[in-house]
Tab-separated table of N, CA and C in Angstrom:
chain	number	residue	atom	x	y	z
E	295	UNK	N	34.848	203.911	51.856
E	295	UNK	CA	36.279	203.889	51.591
E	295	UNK	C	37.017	203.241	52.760
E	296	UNK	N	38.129	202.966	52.006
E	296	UNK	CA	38.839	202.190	53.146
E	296	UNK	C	39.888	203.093	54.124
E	297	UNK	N	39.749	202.902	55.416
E	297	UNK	CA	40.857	203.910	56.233
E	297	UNK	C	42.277	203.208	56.301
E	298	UNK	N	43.139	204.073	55.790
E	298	UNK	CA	44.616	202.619	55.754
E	298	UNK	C	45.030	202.885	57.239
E	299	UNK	N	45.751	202.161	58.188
E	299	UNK	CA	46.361	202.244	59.413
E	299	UNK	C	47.349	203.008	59.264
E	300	UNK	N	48.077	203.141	60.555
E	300	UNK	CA	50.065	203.668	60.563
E	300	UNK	C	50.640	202.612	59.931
E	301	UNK	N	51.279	203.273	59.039
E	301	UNK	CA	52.568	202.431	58.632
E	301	UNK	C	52.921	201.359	59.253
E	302	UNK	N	53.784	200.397	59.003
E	302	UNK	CA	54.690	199.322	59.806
E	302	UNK	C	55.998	199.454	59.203
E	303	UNK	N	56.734	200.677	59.519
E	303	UNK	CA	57.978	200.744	59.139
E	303	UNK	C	58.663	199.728	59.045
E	304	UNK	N	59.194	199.072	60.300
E	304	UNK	CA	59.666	198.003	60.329
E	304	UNK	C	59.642	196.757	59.256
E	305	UNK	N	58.046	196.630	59.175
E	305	UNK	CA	57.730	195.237	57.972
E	305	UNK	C	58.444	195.065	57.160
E	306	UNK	N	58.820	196.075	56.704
E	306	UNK	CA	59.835	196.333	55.051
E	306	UNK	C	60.950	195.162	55.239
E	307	UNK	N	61.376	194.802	56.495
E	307	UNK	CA	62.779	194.121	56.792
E	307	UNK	C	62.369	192.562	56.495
E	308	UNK	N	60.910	192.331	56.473
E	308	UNK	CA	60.531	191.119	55.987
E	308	UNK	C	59.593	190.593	55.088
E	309	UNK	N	58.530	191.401	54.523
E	309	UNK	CA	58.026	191.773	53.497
E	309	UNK	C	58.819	192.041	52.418
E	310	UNK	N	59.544	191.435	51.868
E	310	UNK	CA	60.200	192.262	50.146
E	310	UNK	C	60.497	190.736	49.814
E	311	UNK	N	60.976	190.345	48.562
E	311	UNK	CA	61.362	189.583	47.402
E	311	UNK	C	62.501	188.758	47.961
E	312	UNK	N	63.626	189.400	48.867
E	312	UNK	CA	64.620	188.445	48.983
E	312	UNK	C	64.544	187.519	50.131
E	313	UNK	N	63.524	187.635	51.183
E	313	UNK	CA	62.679	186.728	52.097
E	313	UNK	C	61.830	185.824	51.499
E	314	UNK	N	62.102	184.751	51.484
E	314	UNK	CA	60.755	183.961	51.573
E	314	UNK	C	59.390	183.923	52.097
E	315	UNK	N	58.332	183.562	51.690
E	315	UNK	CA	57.185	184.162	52.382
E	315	UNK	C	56.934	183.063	53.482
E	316	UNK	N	57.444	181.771	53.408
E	316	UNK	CA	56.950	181.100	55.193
E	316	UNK	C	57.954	181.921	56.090
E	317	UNK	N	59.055	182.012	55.544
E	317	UNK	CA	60.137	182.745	56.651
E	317	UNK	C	59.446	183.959	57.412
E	318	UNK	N	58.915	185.305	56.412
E	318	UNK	CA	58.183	186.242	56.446
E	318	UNK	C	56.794	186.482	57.270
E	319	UNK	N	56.057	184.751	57.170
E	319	UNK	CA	55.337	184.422	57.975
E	319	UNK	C	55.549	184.324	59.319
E	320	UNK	N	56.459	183.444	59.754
E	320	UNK	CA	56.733	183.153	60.537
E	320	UNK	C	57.501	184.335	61.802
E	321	UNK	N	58.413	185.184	60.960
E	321	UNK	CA	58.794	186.841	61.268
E	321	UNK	C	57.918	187.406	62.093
E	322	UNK	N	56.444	187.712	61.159
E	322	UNK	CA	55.706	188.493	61.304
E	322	UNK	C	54.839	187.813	62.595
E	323	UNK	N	54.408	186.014	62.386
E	323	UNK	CA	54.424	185.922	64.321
E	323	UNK	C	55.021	186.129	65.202
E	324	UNK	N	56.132	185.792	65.213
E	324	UNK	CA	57.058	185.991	66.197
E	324	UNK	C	57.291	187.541	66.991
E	325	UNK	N	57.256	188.629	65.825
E	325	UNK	CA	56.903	189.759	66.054
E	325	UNK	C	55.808	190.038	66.912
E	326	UNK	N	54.734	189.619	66.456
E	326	UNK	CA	53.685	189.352	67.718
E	326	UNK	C	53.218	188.186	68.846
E	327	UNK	N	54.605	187.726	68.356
E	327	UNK	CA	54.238	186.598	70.089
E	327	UNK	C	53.317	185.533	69.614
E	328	UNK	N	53.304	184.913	68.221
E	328	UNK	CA	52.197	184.082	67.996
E	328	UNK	C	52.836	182.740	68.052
E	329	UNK	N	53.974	182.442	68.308
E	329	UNK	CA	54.662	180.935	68.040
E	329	UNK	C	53.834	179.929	69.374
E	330	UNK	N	54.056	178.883	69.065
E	330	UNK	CA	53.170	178.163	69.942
E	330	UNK	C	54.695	177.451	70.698
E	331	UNK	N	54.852	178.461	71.426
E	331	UNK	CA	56.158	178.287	72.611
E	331	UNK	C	55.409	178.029	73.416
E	332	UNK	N	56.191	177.149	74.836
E	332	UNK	CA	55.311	176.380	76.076
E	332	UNK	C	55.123	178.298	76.849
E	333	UNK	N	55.449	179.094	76.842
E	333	UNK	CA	54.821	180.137	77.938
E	333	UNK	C	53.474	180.017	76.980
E	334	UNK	N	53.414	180.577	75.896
E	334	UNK	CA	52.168	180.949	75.038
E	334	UNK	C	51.205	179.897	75.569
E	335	UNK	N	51.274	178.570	75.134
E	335	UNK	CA	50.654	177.732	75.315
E	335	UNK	C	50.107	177.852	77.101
E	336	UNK	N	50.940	177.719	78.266
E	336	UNK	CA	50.501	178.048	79.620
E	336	UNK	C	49.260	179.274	79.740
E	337	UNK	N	49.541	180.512	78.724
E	337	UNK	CA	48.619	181.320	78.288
E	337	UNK	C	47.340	181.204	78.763
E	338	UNK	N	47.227	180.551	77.834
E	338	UNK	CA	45.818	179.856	77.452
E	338	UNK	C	45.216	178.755	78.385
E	339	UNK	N	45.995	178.369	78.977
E	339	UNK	CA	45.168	177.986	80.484
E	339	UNK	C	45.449	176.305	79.966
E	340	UNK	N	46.566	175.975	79.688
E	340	UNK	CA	46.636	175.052	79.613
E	340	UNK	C	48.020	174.180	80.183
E	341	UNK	N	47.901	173.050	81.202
E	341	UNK	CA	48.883	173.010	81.919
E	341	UNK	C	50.054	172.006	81.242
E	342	UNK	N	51.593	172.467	81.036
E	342	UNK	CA	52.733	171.580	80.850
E	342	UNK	C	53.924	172.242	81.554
E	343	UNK	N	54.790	170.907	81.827
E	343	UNK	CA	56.028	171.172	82.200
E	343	UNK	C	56.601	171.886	81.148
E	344	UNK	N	57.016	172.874	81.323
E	344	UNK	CA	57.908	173.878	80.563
E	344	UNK	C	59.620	173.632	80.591
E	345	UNK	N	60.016	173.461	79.625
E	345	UNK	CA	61.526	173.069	79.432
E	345	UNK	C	62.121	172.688	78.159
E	346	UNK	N	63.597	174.217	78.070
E	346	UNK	CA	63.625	174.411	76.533
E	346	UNK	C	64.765	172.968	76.571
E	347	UNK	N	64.702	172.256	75.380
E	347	UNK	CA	65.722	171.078	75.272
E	347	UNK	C	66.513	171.627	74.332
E	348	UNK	N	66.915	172.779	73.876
E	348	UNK	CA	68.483	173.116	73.717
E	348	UNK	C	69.439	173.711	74.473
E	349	UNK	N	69.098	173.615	75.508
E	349	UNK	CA	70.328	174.034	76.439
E	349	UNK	C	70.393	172.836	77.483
E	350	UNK	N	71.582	173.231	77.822
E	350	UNK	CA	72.445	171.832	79.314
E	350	UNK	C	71.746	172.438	80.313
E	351	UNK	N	71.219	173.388	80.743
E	351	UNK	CA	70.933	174.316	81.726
E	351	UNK	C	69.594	174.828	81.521
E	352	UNK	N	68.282	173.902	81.542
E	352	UNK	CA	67.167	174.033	81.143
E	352	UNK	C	66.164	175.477	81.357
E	353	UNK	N	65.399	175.852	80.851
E	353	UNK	CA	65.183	177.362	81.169
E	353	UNK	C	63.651	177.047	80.467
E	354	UNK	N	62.854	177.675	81.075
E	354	UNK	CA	61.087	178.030	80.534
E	354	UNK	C	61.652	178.402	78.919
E	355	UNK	N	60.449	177.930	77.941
E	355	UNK	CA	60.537	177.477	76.655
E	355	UNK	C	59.842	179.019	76.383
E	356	UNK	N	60.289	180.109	76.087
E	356	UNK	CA	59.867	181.076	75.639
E	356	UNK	C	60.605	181.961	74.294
E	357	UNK	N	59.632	182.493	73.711
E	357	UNK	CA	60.278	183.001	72.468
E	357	UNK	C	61.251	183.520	72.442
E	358	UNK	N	61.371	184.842	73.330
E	358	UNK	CA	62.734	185.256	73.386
E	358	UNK	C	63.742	184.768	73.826
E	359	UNK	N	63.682	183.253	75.108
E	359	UNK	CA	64.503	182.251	75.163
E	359	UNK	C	65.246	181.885	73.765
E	360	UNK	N	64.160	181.139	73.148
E	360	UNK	CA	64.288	180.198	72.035
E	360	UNK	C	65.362	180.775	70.824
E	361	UNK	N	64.851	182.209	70.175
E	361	UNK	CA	65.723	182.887	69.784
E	361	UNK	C	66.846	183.675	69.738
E	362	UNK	N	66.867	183.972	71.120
E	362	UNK	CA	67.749	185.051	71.629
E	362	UNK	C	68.776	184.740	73.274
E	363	UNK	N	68.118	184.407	73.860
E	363	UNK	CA	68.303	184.345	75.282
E	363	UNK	C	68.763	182.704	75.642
E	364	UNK	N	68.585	181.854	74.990
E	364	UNK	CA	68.571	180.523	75.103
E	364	UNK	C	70.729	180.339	74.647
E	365	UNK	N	71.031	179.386	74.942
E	365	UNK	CA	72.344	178.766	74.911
E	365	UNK	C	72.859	178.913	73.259
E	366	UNK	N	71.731	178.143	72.464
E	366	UNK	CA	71.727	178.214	70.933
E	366	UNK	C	71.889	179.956	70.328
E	367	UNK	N	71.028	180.437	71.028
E	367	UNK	CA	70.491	181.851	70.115
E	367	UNK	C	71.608	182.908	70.545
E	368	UNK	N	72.179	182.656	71.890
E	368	UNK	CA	73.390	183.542	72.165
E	368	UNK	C	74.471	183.169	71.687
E	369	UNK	N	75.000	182.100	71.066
E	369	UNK	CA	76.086	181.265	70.266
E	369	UNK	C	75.803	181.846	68.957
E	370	UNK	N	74.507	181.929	68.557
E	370	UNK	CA	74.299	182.275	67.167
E	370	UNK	C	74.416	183.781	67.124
E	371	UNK	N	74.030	184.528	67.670
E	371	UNK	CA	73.617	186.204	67.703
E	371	UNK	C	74.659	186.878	67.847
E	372	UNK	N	76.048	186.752	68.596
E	372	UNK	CA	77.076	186.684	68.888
E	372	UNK	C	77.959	186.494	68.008
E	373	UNK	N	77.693	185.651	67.356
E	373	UNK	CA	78.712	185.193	65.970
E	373	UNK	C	78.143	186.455	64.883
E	374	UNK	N	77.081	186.036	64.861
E	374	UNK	CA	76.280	186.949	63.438
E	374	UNK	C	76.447	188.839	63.903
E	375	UNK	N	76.538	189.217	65.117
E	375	UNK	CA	76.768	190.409	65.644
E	375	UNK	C	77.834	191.032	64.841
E	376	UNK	N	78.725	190.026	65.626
E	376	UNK	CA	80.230	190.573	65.138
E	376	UNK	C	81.042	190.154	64.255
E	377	UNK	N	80.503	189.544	63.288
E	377	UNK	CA	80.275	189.104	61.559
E	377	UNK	C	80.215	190.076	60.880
E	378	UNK	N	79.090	190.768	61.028
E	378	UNK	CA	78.429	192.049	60.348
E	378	UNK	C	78.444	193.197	61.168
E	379	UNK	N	79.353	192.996	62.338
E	379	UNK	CA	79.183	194.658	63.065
E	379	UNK	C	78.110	195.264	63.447
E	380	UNK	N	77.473	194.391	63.990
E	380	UNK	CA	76.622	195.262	64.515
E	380	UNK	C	75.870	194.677	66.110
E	381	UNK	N	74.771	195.348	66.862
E	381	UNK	CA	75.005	195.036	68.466
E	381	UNK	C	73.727	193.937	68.502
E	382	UNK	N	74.668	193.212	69.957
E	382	UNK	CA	74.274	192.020	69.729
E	382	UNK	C	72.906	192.270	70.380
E	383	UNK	N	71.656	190.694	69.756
E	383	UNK	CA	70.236	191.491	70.368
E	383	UNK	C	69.807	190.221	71.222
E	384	UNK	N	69.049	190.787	72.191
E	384	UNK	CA	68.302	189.846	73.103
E	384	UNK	C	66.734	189.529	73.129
E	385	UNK	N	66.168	190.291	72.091
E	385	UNK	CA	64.565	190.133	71.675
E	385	UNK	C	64.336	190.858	70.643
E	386	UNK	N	62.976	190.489	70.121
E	386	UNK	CA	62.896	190.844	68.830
E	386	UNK	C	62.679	192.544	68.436
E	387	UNK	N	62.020	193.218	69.936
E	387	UNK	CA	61.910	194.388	69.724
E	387	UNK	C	63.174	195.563	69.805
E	388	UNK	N	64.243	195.226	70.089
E	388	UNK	CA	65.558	195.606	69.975
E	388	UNK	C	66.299	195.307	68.808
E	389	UNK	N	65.963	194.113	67.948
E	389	UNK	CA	66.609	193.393	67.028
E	389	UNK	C	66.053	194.256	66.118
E	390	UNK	N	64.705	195.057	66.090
E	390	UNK	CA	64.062	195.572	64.637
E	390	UNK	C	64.480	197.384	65.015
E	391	UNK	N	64.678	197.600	66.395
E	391	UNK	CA	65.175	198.636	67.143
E	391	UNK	C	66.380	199.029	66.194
E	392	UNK	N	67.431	198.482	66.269
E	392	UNK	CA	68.941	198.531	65.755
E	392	UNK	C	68.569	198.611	64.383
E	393	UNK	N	67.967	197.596	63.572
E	393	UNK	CA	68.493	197.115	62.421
E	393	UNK	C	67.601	198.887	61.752
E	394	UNK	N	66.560	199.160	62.128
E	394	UNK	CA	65.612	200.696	61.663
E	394	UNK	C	67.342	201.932	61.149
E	395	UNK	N	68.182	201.304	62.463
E	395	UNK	CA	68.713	202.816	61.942
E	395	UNK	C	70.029	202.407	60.974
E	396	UNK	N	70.210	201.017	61.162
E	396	UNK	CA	71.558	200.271	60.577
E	396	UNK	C	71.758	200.306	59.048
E	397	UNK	N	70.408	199.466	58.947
E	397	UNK	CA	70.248	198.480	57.732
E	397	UNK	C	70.190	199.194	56.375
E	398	UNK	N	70.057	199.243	55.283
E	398	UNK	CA	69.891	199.807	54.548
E	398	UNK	C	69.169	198.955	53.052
E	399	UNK	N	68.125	199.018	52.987
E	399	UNK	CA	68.153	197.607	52.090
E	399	UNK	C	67.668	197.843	51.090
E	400	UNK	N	67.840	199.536	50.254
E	400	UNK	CA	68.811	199.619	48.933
E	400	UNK	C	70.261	199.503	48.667
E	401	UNK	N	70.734	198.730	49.234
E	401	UNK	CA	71.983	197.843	48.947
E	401	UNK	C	72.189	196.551	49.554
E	402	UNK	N	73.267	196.096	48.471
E	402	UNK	CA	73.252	194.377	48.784
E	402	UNK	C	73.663	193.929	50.111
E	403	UNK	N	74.571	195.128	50.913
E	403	UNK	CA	74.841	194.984	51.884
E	403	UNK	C	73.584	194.317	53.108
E	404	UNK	N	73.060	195.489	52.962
E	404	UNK	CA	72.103	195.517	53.896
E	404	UNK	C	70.979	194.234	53.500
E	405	UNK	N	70.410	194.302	52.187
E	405	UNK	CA	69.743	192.723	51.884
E	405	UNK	C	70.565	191.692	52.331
E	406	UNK	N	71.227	191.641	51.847
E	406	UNK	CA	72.232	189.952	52.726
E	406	UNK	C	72.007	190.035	54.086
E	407	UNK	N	72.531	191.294	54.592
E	407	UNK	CA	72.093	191.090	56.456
E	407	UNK	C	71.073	190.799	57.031
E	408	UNK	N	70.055	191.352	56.067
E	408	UNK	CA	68.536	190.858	56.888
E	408	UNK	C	68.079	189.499	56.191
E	409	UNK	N	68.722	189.004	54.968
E	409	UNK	CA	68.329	187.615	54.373
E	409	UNK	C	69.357	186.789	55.458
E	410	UNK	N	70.107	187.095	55.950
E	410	UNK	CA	70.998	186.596	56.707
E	410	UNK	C	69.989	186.215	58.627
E	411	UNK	N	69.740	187.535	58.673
E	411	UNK	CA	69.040	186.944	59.924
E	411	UNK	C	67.905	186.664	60.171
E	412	UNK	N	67.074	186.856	59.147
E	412	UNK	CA	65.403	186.173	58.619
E	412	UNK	C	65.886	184.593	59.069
E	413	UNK	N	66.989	184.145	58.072
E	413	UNK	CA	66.954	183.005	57.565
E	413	UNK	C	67.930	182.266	59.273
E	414	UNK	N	68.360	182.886	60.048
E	414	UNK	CA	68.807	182.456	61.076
E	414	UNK	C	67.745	182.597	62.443
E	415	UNK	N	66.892	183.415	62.312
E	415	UNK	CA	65.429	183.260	63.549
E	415	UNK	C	65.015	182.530	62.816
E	416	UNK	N	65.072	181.758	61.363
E	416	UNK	CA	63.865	180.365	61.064
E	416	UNK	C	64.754	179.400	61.342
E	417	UNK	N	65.727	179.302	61.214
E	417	UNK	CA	66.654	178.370	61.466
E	417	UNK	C	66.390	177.857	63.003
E	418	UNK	N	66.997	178.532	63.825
E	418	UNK	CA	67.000	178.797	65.376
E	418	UNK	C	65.940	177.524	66.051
């Protein structure tokens, strides 16, 4: 027989019908650090100049840069925060932090918000 794991409470916010499944894909790396960002890549023992090209003010090319922390992702997160009321996030483990006690997504409310910021970390 098969042993099932702990739950992934969280998943629910990107796993369901009103996500797309590359979006969902892509979620679910990012969640674990799988994007092939220049830190990841240094990782692995492999050498490049590191430098994110969306900002005037260049900064190491890292995920939580890219999404959150970067020039783009604080322009975006900021807007979308206080759009929908709610606190603004700086990585992904705070972003799924908040949304656990916020969100609600037996209602449309709460589906739009997370189809809303699925579709703005793929964007990003």
């Amino acid at each position: 027989m098969r042993h099932k794991g702990n739950p992934c409470h969280w998943a629910k916010f990107f796993w369901n019908a009103f996500i797309p499944t590359r979006i969902a894909f892509f979620l679910w790396n990012a969640v674990f650090n799988a994007i092939s960002v220049d830190t990841n890549i240094q990782q692995r023992g492999i050498s490049l100049a590191s430098k994110c090209t969306c900002c005037s003010n260049p900064n190491t090319e890292s995920l939580d840069h890219l999404l959150f922390q970067g020039e783009v992702g604080t322009i975006i997160w900021h807007f979308f925060s206080k759009a929908l009321n709610l606190s603004t996030y700086w990585d992904m483990p705070s972003l799924f932090a908040n949304w656990l006690g916020k969100i609600n997504l037996s209602n449309q409310f709460g589906m739009v918000t997370t189809a809303i910021a699925a579709l703005t970390l793929w964007n990003i």
